[in-house]
Amino acid sequence: FDFDLTAPFVPEFSTRDQMEHRHKVFPVQLIAANSNNPQAFRLNENALNAVLGHREIANKKIVIISVAGAFRKGKSFLLNFFLEYLYALQNAQQNDIKLEWLGDDTQLQGFHWRSGAKRDTVGIWLWGEPIMIEAANGEKYAVVLMDTQGTFDNSSTLKQCTTIFGLSTLLSSLQCYNVVDNIPEDALQHLTLFVEYGRLALKEAQDFGKPFQQLTFVVRDFKSPEEFPYSDGGSKFLEQVLQVTPDQPEELRVVREQLKECFDTLSCFLLPHPGYKVAEQGSFKGYVKDIRPLFREEAKRMTTALLNPQVLQPKLVNGKEITCKKMIDYIREFSRVFEN
Ligand code: GDP
Ligand code: MG
């Protein structure tokens, strides 16, 4: 693999340069699904190269944060909170200033969110560059954001999504599964399907211990804060959803046990409705001041809880933390397994 790229990766900037630089970066599509043939996937080598193929980061540990789920459920919107936080953190660390983010004047952007009409394609996107964060142990990690979308319209797209989600679960150190209102039984069932695919891929590639790291359910437009408060009700809510009882049908029990066996950590965050300006078609331009304050507060709390330097976990493969350089090999290897 050729690390000698012409465009150098220079994450060390002054605050102003960082702001300017950031707006030149876009998401790139790493894996594309073919809508005519649910079996066929294409790995975009150029995208892989553009994000991870820089000599300066070759030996840095990689952290991959994925957000997965169906279309039009606010994934990209949420990813822009992650972007905002990580860039603010990178800037604060590099220029030794106080971490401040999500002020009233902030315009959330980066991952495109769309209201209405045009259907996006199924696939996996990466933010165009890693964001360099100094972890609590003093090491600099390359943090990569991943956007995964699918649709469950019919059996062929279900197969396609299963594969795409399986792959993103396999590649990420943190998988956020975005759902609306609740964690429905079919979401759990889809998950075990993804997980099954992931396990198959692992069997063919290499033999690991617990195959996956962290799974976090993000429940949007959650409507029962009296019973499960937004601020800290998530784990209690998840506990209830994943409860295994003797009178449960076998099928439901197996799904729950499998999830617990496959992931090192399971967690859950509950988010309120973001307000009519965000949810209403077309009018919202990403300004933080137009977001319902309660949503802003909870999204901020969740982002900080998931991405702060104390908790960032590099991607583990075979129980070992891996580097950007190694990740390139793994992405190639895993996507080959999923190509047929
Ligand atoms: P994605 O397809 O899952 O990436 O969804 P987007 O982030 O593109 O959002 C789709 C639409 O839902 C946009 O109009 C957003 O402004 C809106 N939206 C974003 N977050 C939420 C949320 O938490 N609740 C509701 N009801 N709408 C949201
Ligand atoms: Mg999106």
Short mmCIF file of C-alpha atoms and ligand atoms in Angstrom, two decimals:
data_model
loop_
_atom_site.label_atom_id
_atom_site.label_comp_id
_atom_site.label_asym_id
_atom_site.label_seq_id
_atom_site.Cartn_x
_atom_site.Cartn_y
_atom_site.Cartn_z
CA PHE A 1 0.00 0.00 0.00
CA ASP A 2 1.34 3.38 -1.00
CA PHE A 3 1.48 5.88 1.86
CA ASP A 4 3.27 8.48 -0.16
CA LEU A 5 0.33 10.75 -0.84
CA THR A 6 0.83 14.19 -2.28
CA ALA A 7 -1.70 15.91 -0.05
CA PRO A 8 -0.13 15.93 3.40
CA PHE A 9 -2.29 15.37 6.41
CA VAL A 10 -1.74 18.39 8.63
CA PRO A 11 -4.07 18.33 11.59
CA GLU A 12 -2.08 20.84 13.62
CA PHE A 13 -3.59 24.23 12.83
CA SER A 14 -4.32 27.48 14.54
CA THR A 15 -7.95 27.95 15.52
CA ARG A 16 -8.77 30.07 12.48
CA ASP A 17 -7.02 27.76 10.05
CA GLN A 18 -8.85 24.79 11.53
CA MET A 19 -12.20 26.45 10.95
CA GLU A 20 -11.31 27.19 7.36
CA HIS A 21 -9.82 23.77 6.72
CA ARG A 22 -12.79 21.95 8.17
CA HIS A 23 -15.22 23.34 5.65
CA LYS A 24 -13.22 21.84 2.82
CA VAL A 25 -13.75 18.33 4.15
CA PHE A 26 -16.71 16.17 3.09
CA PRO A 27 -18.00 12.67 3.69
CA VAL A 28 -16.74 10.08 1.21
CA GLN A 29 -18.51 6.88 0.30
CA LEU A 30 -16.47 3.88 1.42
CA ILE A 31 -18.88 1.06 0.56
CA ALA A 32 -21.60 1.24 -2.04
CA ALA A 33 -24.38 -1.28 -2.41
CA ASN A 34 -25.74 -2.07 -5.82
CA SER A 35 -29.51 -1.62 -5.81
CA ASN A 36 -29.99 -4.09 -8.66
CA ASN A 37 -27.94 -6.83 -7.09
CA PRO A 38 -28.21 -7.09 -3.31
CA GLN A 39 -25.21 -9.39 -3.30
CA ALA A 40 -22.83 -6.89 -4.78
CA PHE A 41 -20.83 -4.34 -2.82
CA ARG A 42 -18.03 -2.16 -3.91
CA LEU A 43 -15.18 -0.92 -1.74
CA ASN A 44 -14.06 2.52 -2.83
CA GLU A 45 -10.27 2.37 -2.60
CA ASN A 46 -9.93 6.09 -3.28
CA ALA A 47 -12.11 6.93 -0.31
CA LEU A 48 -10.18 4.56 1.93
CA ASN A 49 -6.94 6.05 0.75
CA ALA A 50 -8.09 9.64 1.14
CA VAL A 51 -9.14 9.16 4.77
CA LEU A 52 -6.57 6.75 6.15
CA GLY A 53 -3.67 6.57 3.71
CA HIS A 54 -1.45 9.28 5.17
CA ARG A 55 2.04 8.61 6.40
CA GLU A 56 1.60 10.94 9.39
CA ILE A 57 -1.17 8.82 10.84
CA ALA A 58 -0.10 5.36 9.69
CA ASN A 59 0.96 4.31 13.18
CA LYS A 60 -1.72 6.12 15.16
CA LYS A 61 -4.41 4.02 16.82
CA ILE A 62 -7.78 4.32 15.16
CA VAL A 63 -11.17 4.91 16.80
CA ILE A 64 -14.19 4.37 14.55
CA ILE A 65 -17.56 5.75 15.60
CA SER A 66 -20.46 4.54 13.49
CA VAL A 67 -24.07 5.67 13.43
CA ALA A 68 -26.38 3.18 11.74
CA GLY A 69 -30.11 2.89 11.10
CA ALA A 70 -32.85 3.51 8.57
CA PHE A 71 -33.23 6.65 6.43
CA ARG A 72 -34.71 9.93 7.68
CA LYS A 73 -34.25 9.27 11.35
CA GLY A 74 -31.81 12.04 12.13
CA LYS A 75 -28.52 10.12 11.88
CA SER A 76 -26.66 12.74 9.87
CA PHE A 77 -28.00 15.46 12.12
CA LEU A 78 -26.60 13.59 15.12
CA LEU A 79 -23.27 12.94 13.39
CA ASN A 80 -22.90 16.70 12.99
CA PHE A 81 -23.04 17.05 16.78
CA PHE A 82 -20.22 14.48 16.94
CA LEU A 83 -18.24 16.41 14.32
CA GLU A 84 -18.76 19.69 16.13
CA TYR A 85 -17.56 18.22 19.41
CA LEU A 86 -14.53 16.42 17.98
CA TYR A 87 -13.32 19.44 16.02
CA ALA A 88 -13.80 21.69 19.05
CA LEU A 89 -11.91 19.19 21.19
CA GLN A 90 -9.10 18.85 18.66
CA ASN A 91 -8.79 22.60 18.49
CA ALA A 92 -8.87 23.00 22.28
CA GLN A 93 -6.17 20.38 22.73
CA GLN A 94 -3.89 21.64 19.99
CA ASN A 95 -4.12 25.30 20.87
CA ASP A 96 -4.37 24.81 24.60
CA ILE A 97 -7.65 26.65 24.98
CA LYS A 98 -10.85 25.91 26.85
CA LEU A 99 -13.23 23.46 25.20
CA GLU A 100 -16.33 25.33 24.15
CA TRP A 101 -18.81 24.04 21.66
CA LEU A 102 -22.36 24.30 20.39
CA GLY A 103 -22.86 28.01 21.01
CA ASP A 104 -26.00 29.76 19.77
CA ASP A 105 -24.34 30.88 16.55
CA THR A 106 -23.09 27.44 15.56
CA GLN A 107 -24.42 26.10 12.29
CA LEU A 108 -24.34 22.30 12.30
CA GLN A 109 -23.03 20.96 9.03
CA GLY A 110 -20.81 18.34 7.48
CA PHE A 111 -22.98 15.31 7.01
CA HIS A 112 -25.88 16.29 4.81
CA TRP A 113 -29.30 15.96 6.19
CA ARG A 114 -32.23 16.06 3.92
CA SER A 115 -35.88 16.54 4.37
CA GLY A 116 -38.26 14.75 2.11
CA ALA A 117 -37.99 13.57 -1.46
CA LYS A 118 -34.81 12.05 -2.86
CA ARG A 119 -33.90 8.65 -1.51
CA ASP A 120 -30.29 8.15 -0.58
CA THR A 121 -28.49 4.99 -1.55
CA VAL A 122 -27.57 2.24 0.84
CA GLY A 123 -23.96 2.31 1.92
CA ILE A 124 -21.21 3.37 4.30
CA TRP A 125 -19.68 6.85 4.37
CA LEU A 126 -16.64 8.15 6.24
CA TRP A 127 -15.90 11.69 7.28
CA GLY A 128 -13.19 12.82 4.86
CA GLU A 129 -10.40 12.91 7.45
CA PRO A 130 -9.65 11.55 10.90
CA ILE A 131 -9.87 14.03 13.76
CA MET A 132 -6.85 13.77 16.05
CA ILE A 133 -7.75 13.51 19.73
CA GLU A 134 -5.35 13.13 22.61
CA ALA A 135 -6.73 10.39 24.83
CA ALA A 136 -6.49 10.37 28.62
CA ASN A 137 -3.34 8.21 28.37
CA GLY A 138 -1.57 10.93 26.37
CA GLU A 139 -1.68 9.00 23.10
CA LYS A 140 -3.08 10.64 19.98
CA TYR A 141 -5.89 8.70 18.38
CA ALA A 142 -7.23 9.11 14.86
CA VAL A 143 -11.00 9.35 15.26
CA VAL A 144 -13.08 8.51 12.22
CA LEU A 145 -16.84 9.06 11.92
CA MET A 146 -18.88 6.56 9.92
CA ASP A 147 -22.39 7.04 8.53
CA THR A 148 -24.26 3.88 7.64
CA GLN A 149 -27.66 3.80 6.05
CA GLY A 150 -30.09 1.26 4.86
CA THR A 151 -33.71 0.57 4.25
CA PHE A 152 -35.88 -2.38 5.12
CA ASP A 153 -38.41 -2.01 2.32
CA ASN A 154 -38.37 -5.58 1.07
CA SER A 155 -36.47 -8.82 1.36
CA SER A 156 -33.69 -7.88 -1.05
CA THR A 157 -33.01 -4.58 0.68
CA LEU A 158 -33.17 -6.33 4.03
CA LYS A 159 -30.37 -8.60 2.93
CA GLN A 160 -28.42 -5.63 1.70
CA CYS A 161 -28.85 -3.70 4.93
CA THR A 162 -27.98 -6.67 7.00
CA THR A 163 -24.70 -6.90 5.21
CA ILE A 164 -23.97 -3.19 5.37
CA PHE A 165 -24.81 -2.97 9.06
CA GLY A 166 -22.88 -6.13 9.80
CA LEU A 167 -19.87 -4.63 8.10
CA SER A 168 -20.14 -1.30 9.93
CA THR A 169 -20.49 -3.11 13.26
CA LEU A 170 -17.44 -5.15 12.43
CA LEU A 171 -15.38 -2.11 11.48
CA SER A 172 -16.33 0.24 14.30
CA SER A 173 -15.22 0.47 17.90
CA LEU A 174 -18.54 2.14 18.78
CA GLN A 175 -21.75 1.36 16.92
CA CYS A 176 -24.67 3.72 17.57
CA TYR A 177 -27.92 2.16 16.47
CA ASN A 178 -30.36 4.98 15.79
CA VAL A 179 -34.04 4.18 16.36
CA VAL A 180 -37.18 6.28 16.82
CA ASP A 181 -39.50 6.34 19.82
CA ASN A 182 -38.65 2.88 21.12
CA ILE A 183 -36.40 -0.16 20.69
CA PRO A 184 -38.85 -2.37 18.83
CA GLU A 185 -38.55 -6.12 18.61
CA ASP A 186 -37.74 -6.02 14.90
CA ALA A 187 -34.83 -3.66 15.56
CA LEU A 188 -33.36 -6.27 17.90
CA GLN A 189 -34.02 -8.96 15.34
CA HIS A 190 -32.31 -6.96 12.60
CA LEU A 191 -29.39 -6.48 14.93
CA THR A 192 -28.91 -10.17 15.54
CA LEU A 193 -29.00 -10.69 11.80
CA PHE A 194 -26.25 -8.10 11.35
CA VAL A 195 -24.33 -9.67 14.16
CA GLU A 196 -24.68 -13.10 12.59
CA TYR A 197 -23.20 -11.77 9.36
CA GLY A 198 -20.41 -10.21 11.31
CA ARG A 199 -19.67 -13.46 13.02
CA LEU A 200 -19.55 -15.30 9.73
CA ALA A 201 -17.13 -12.76 8.37
CA LEU A 202 -14.95 -13.13 11.41
CA LYS A 203 -14.93 -16.88 11.12
CA GLU A 204 -13.63 -16.62 7.61
CA ALA A 205 -11.19 -13.86 8.34
CA GLN A 206 -9.83 -14.71 11.76
CA ASP A 207 -10.89 -16.06 15.09
CA PHE A 208 -11.65 -13.40 17.69
CA GLY A 209 -12.91 -13.50 21.24
CA LYS A 210 -15.95 -11.29 21.77
CA PRO A 211 -16.51 -10.08 18.24
CA PHE A 212 -17.79 -6.57 18.91
CA GLN A 213 -16.98 -3.68 21.23
CA GLN A 214 -19.67 -1.15 22.05
CA LEU A 215 -23.28 -0.96 20.98
CA THR A 216 -25.27 2.11 21.93
CA PHE A 217 -28.95 2.49 21.18
CA VAL A 218 -29.93 6.08 20.48
CA VAL A 219 -33.68 6.47 20.86
CA ARG A 220 -35.00 9.60 19.09
CA ASP A 221 -38.22 11.43 19.94
CA PHE A 222 -38.47 9.46 23.17
CA LYS A 223 -41.83 10.04 24.79
CA SER A 224 -41.72 8.62 28.33
CA PRO A 225 -39.30 10.83 30.26
CA GLU A 226 -41.46 10.63 33.39
CA GLU A 227 -40.66 6.95 33.69
CA PHE A 228 -37.17 7.08 32.12
CA PRO A 229 -35.60 10.55 32.41
CA TYR A 230 -33.65 11.72 29.35
CA SER A 231 -30.62 12.52 31.45
CA ASP A 232 -29.99 9.06 32.91
CA GLY A 233 -32.94 6.80 32.11
CA GLY A 234 -31.26 5.12 29.14
CA SER A 235 -29.63 2.22 30.92
CA LYS A 236 -32.77 1.44 32.91
CA PHE A 237 -34.81 1.57 29.70
CA LEU A 238 -32.39 -0.75 27.92
CA GLU A 239 -32.33 -3.11 30.86
CA GLN A 240 -36.08 -3.43 30.59
CA VAL A 241 -35.98 -4.02 26.84
CA LEU A 242 -33.26 -6.67 27.13
CA GLN A 243 -34.79 -8.40 30.11
CA VAL A 244 -34.96 -12.16 29.80
CA THR A 245 -37.93 -13.77 31.47
CA PRO A 246 -38.97 -17.42 31.75
CA ASP A 247 -42.35 -16.83 30.10
CA GLN A 248 -40.78 -15.16 27.06
CA PRO A 249 -40.93 -17.00 23.74
CA GLU A 250 -37.64 -18.76 23.02
CA GLU A 251 -37.03 -16.55 20.00
CA LEU A 252 -37.07 -13.31 21.98
CA ARG A 253 -34.83 -14.78 24.64
CA VAL A 254 -32.21 -15.95 22.16
CA VAL A 255 -32.02 -12.53 20.51
CA ARG A 256 -31.32 -10.88 23.85
CA GLU A 257 -28.77 -13.40 24.97
CA GLN A 258 -26.94 -13.19 21.67
CA LEU A 259 -26.62 -9.42 21.89
CA LYS A 260 -25.18 -9.65 25.39
CA GLU A 261 -22.72 -12.29 24.27
CA CYS A 262 -21.51 -10.41 21.21
CA PHE A 263 -20.82 -6.94 22.59
CA ASP A 264 -18.42 -5.90 25.32
CA THR A 265 -20.66 -2.98 26.26
CA LEU A 266 -24.34 -2.26 25.65
CA SER A 267 -25.76 1.15 26.45
CA CYS A 268 -28.64 3.43 25.56
CA PHE A 269 -29.37 7.15 25.32
CA LEU A 270 -32.80 8.73 25.17
CA LEU A 271 -33.26 11.95 23.21
CA PRO A 272 -36.25 14.28 23.28
CA HIS A 273 -37.97 15.64 20.18
CA PRO A 274 -35.73 18.37 18.66
CA GLY A 275 -38.57 20.86 18.13
CA TYR A 276 -40.69 21.75 15.14
CA LYS A 277 -38.04 23.84 13.39
CA VAL A 278 -35.77 20.81 13.07
CA ALA A 279 -38.46 18.27 12.32
CA GLU A 280 -40.36 20.45 9.87
CA GLN A 281 -39.50 19.78 6.25
CA GLY A 282 -37.15 22.14 4.52
CA SER A 283 -36.98 25.16 6.78
CA PHE A 284 -34.14 24.12 9.11
CA LYS A 285 -30.65 25.32 8.19
CA GLY A 286 -28.69 23.76 11.03
CA TYR A 287 -28.55 26.74 13.39
CA VAL A 288 -28.21 25.62 16.96
CA LYS A 289 -30.46 28.43 18.16
CA ASP A 290 -33.34 26.83 16.23
CA ILE A 291 -33.02 23.55 18.11
CA ARG A 292 -35.22 22.94 21.14
CA PRO A 293 -33.00 23.71 24.18
CA LEU A 294 -33.82 20.41 25.87
CA PHE A 295 -32.67 18.46 22.82
CA ARG A 296 -29.55 20.54 22.55
CA GLU A 297 -28.70 19.89 26.16
CA GLU A 298 -29.30 16.14 25.97
CA ALA A 299 -27.53 15.70 22.62
CA LYS A 300 -24.59 17.57 24.12
CA ARG A 301 -24.57 15.40 27.19
CA MET A 302 -24.72 12.23 25.12
CA THR A 303 -21.99 13.33 22.72
CA THR A 304 -19.66 14.20 25.57
CA ALA A 305 -20.41 10.94 27.36
CA LEU A 306 -19.61 8.88 24.26
CA LEU A 307 -16.63 10.75 22.82
CA ASN A 308 -14.66 12.34 25.64
CA PRO A 309 -10.92 11.55 25.78
CA GLN A 310 -11.38 9.35 28.86
CA VAL A 311 -13.67 6.91 27.10
CA LEU A 312 -12.48 6.82 23.48
CA GLN A 313 -11.59 3.24 22.64
CA PRO A 314 -9.40 2.29 19.72
CA LYS A 315 -10.68 -0.42 17.41
CA LEU A 316 -9.74 -3.85 18.71
CA VAL A 317 -8.96 -6.69 16.37
CA ASN A 318 -7.96 -9.98 17.92
CA GLY A 319 -7.96 -8.19 21.24
CA LYS A 320 -5.32 -5.73 20.02
CA GLU A 321 -5.68 -2.00 19.46
CA ILE A 322 -4.98 -1.35 15.84
CA THR A 323 -3.44 1.45 13.81
CA CYS A 324 -4.70 3.31 10.74
CA LYS A 325 -2.30 1.34 8.59
CA LYS A 326 -3.60 -1.99 9.86
CA MET A 327 -7.18 -0.79 9.57
CA ILE A 328 -6.72 -0.34 5.84
CA ASP A 329 -5.84 -4.02 5.55
CA TYR A 330 -8.79 -5.05 7.71
CA ILE A 331 -11.27 -2.96 5.76
CA ARG A 332 -10.06 -4.60 2.57
CA GLU A 333 -10.19 -8.05 4.08
CA PHE A 334 -13.64 -7.68 5.61
CA SER A 335 -15.22 -6.07 2.60
CA ARG A 336 -13.93 -8.91 0.46
CA VAL A 337 -15.83 -11.34 2.66
CA PHE A 338 -18.99 -9.31 2.15
CA GLU A 339 -18.56 -8.95 -1.57
CA ASN A 340 -20.26 -12.25 -2.27
P1 GDP B 1 -30.84 10.36 8.24
O1 GDP B 1 -31.41 10.01 6.89
O2 GDP B 1 -31.12 9.30 9.26
O3 GDP B 1 -29.40 10.74 8.17
O4 GDP B 1 -31.67 11.63 8.77
P2 GDP B 1 -31.28 13.18 8.67
O5 GDP B 1 -30.24 13.53 9.67
O6 GDP B 1 -30.99 13.52 7.25
O7 GDP B 1 -32.64 13.85 9.15
C1 GDP B 1 -33.87 13.69 8.43
C2 GDP B 1 -34.86 14.77 8.85
O8 GDP B 1 -35.24 14.63 10.22
C3 GDP B 1 -34.31 16.18 8.73
O9 GDP B 1 -35.32 17.03 8.25
C4 GDP B 1 -33.92 16.55 10.17
O10 GDP B 1 -33.95 17.94 10.38
C5 GDP B 1 -34.97 15.82 10.98
N1 GDP B 1 -34.49 15.38 12.30
C6 GDP B 1 -33.21 15.28 12.75
N2 GDP B 1 -33.15 14.82 14.00
C7 GDP B 1 -34.43 14.56 14.38
C8 GDP B 1 -35.02 14.04 15.59
O11 GDP B 1 -34.36 13.68 16.58
N3 GDP B 1 -36.40 13.95 15.58
C9 GDP B 1 -37.16 14.32 14.51
N4 GDP B 1 -38.49 14.20 14.62
N5 GDP B 1 -36.64 14.81 13.36
C10 GDP B 1 -35.29 14.93 13.30
MG MG B 2 -28.07 10.72 6.52
#
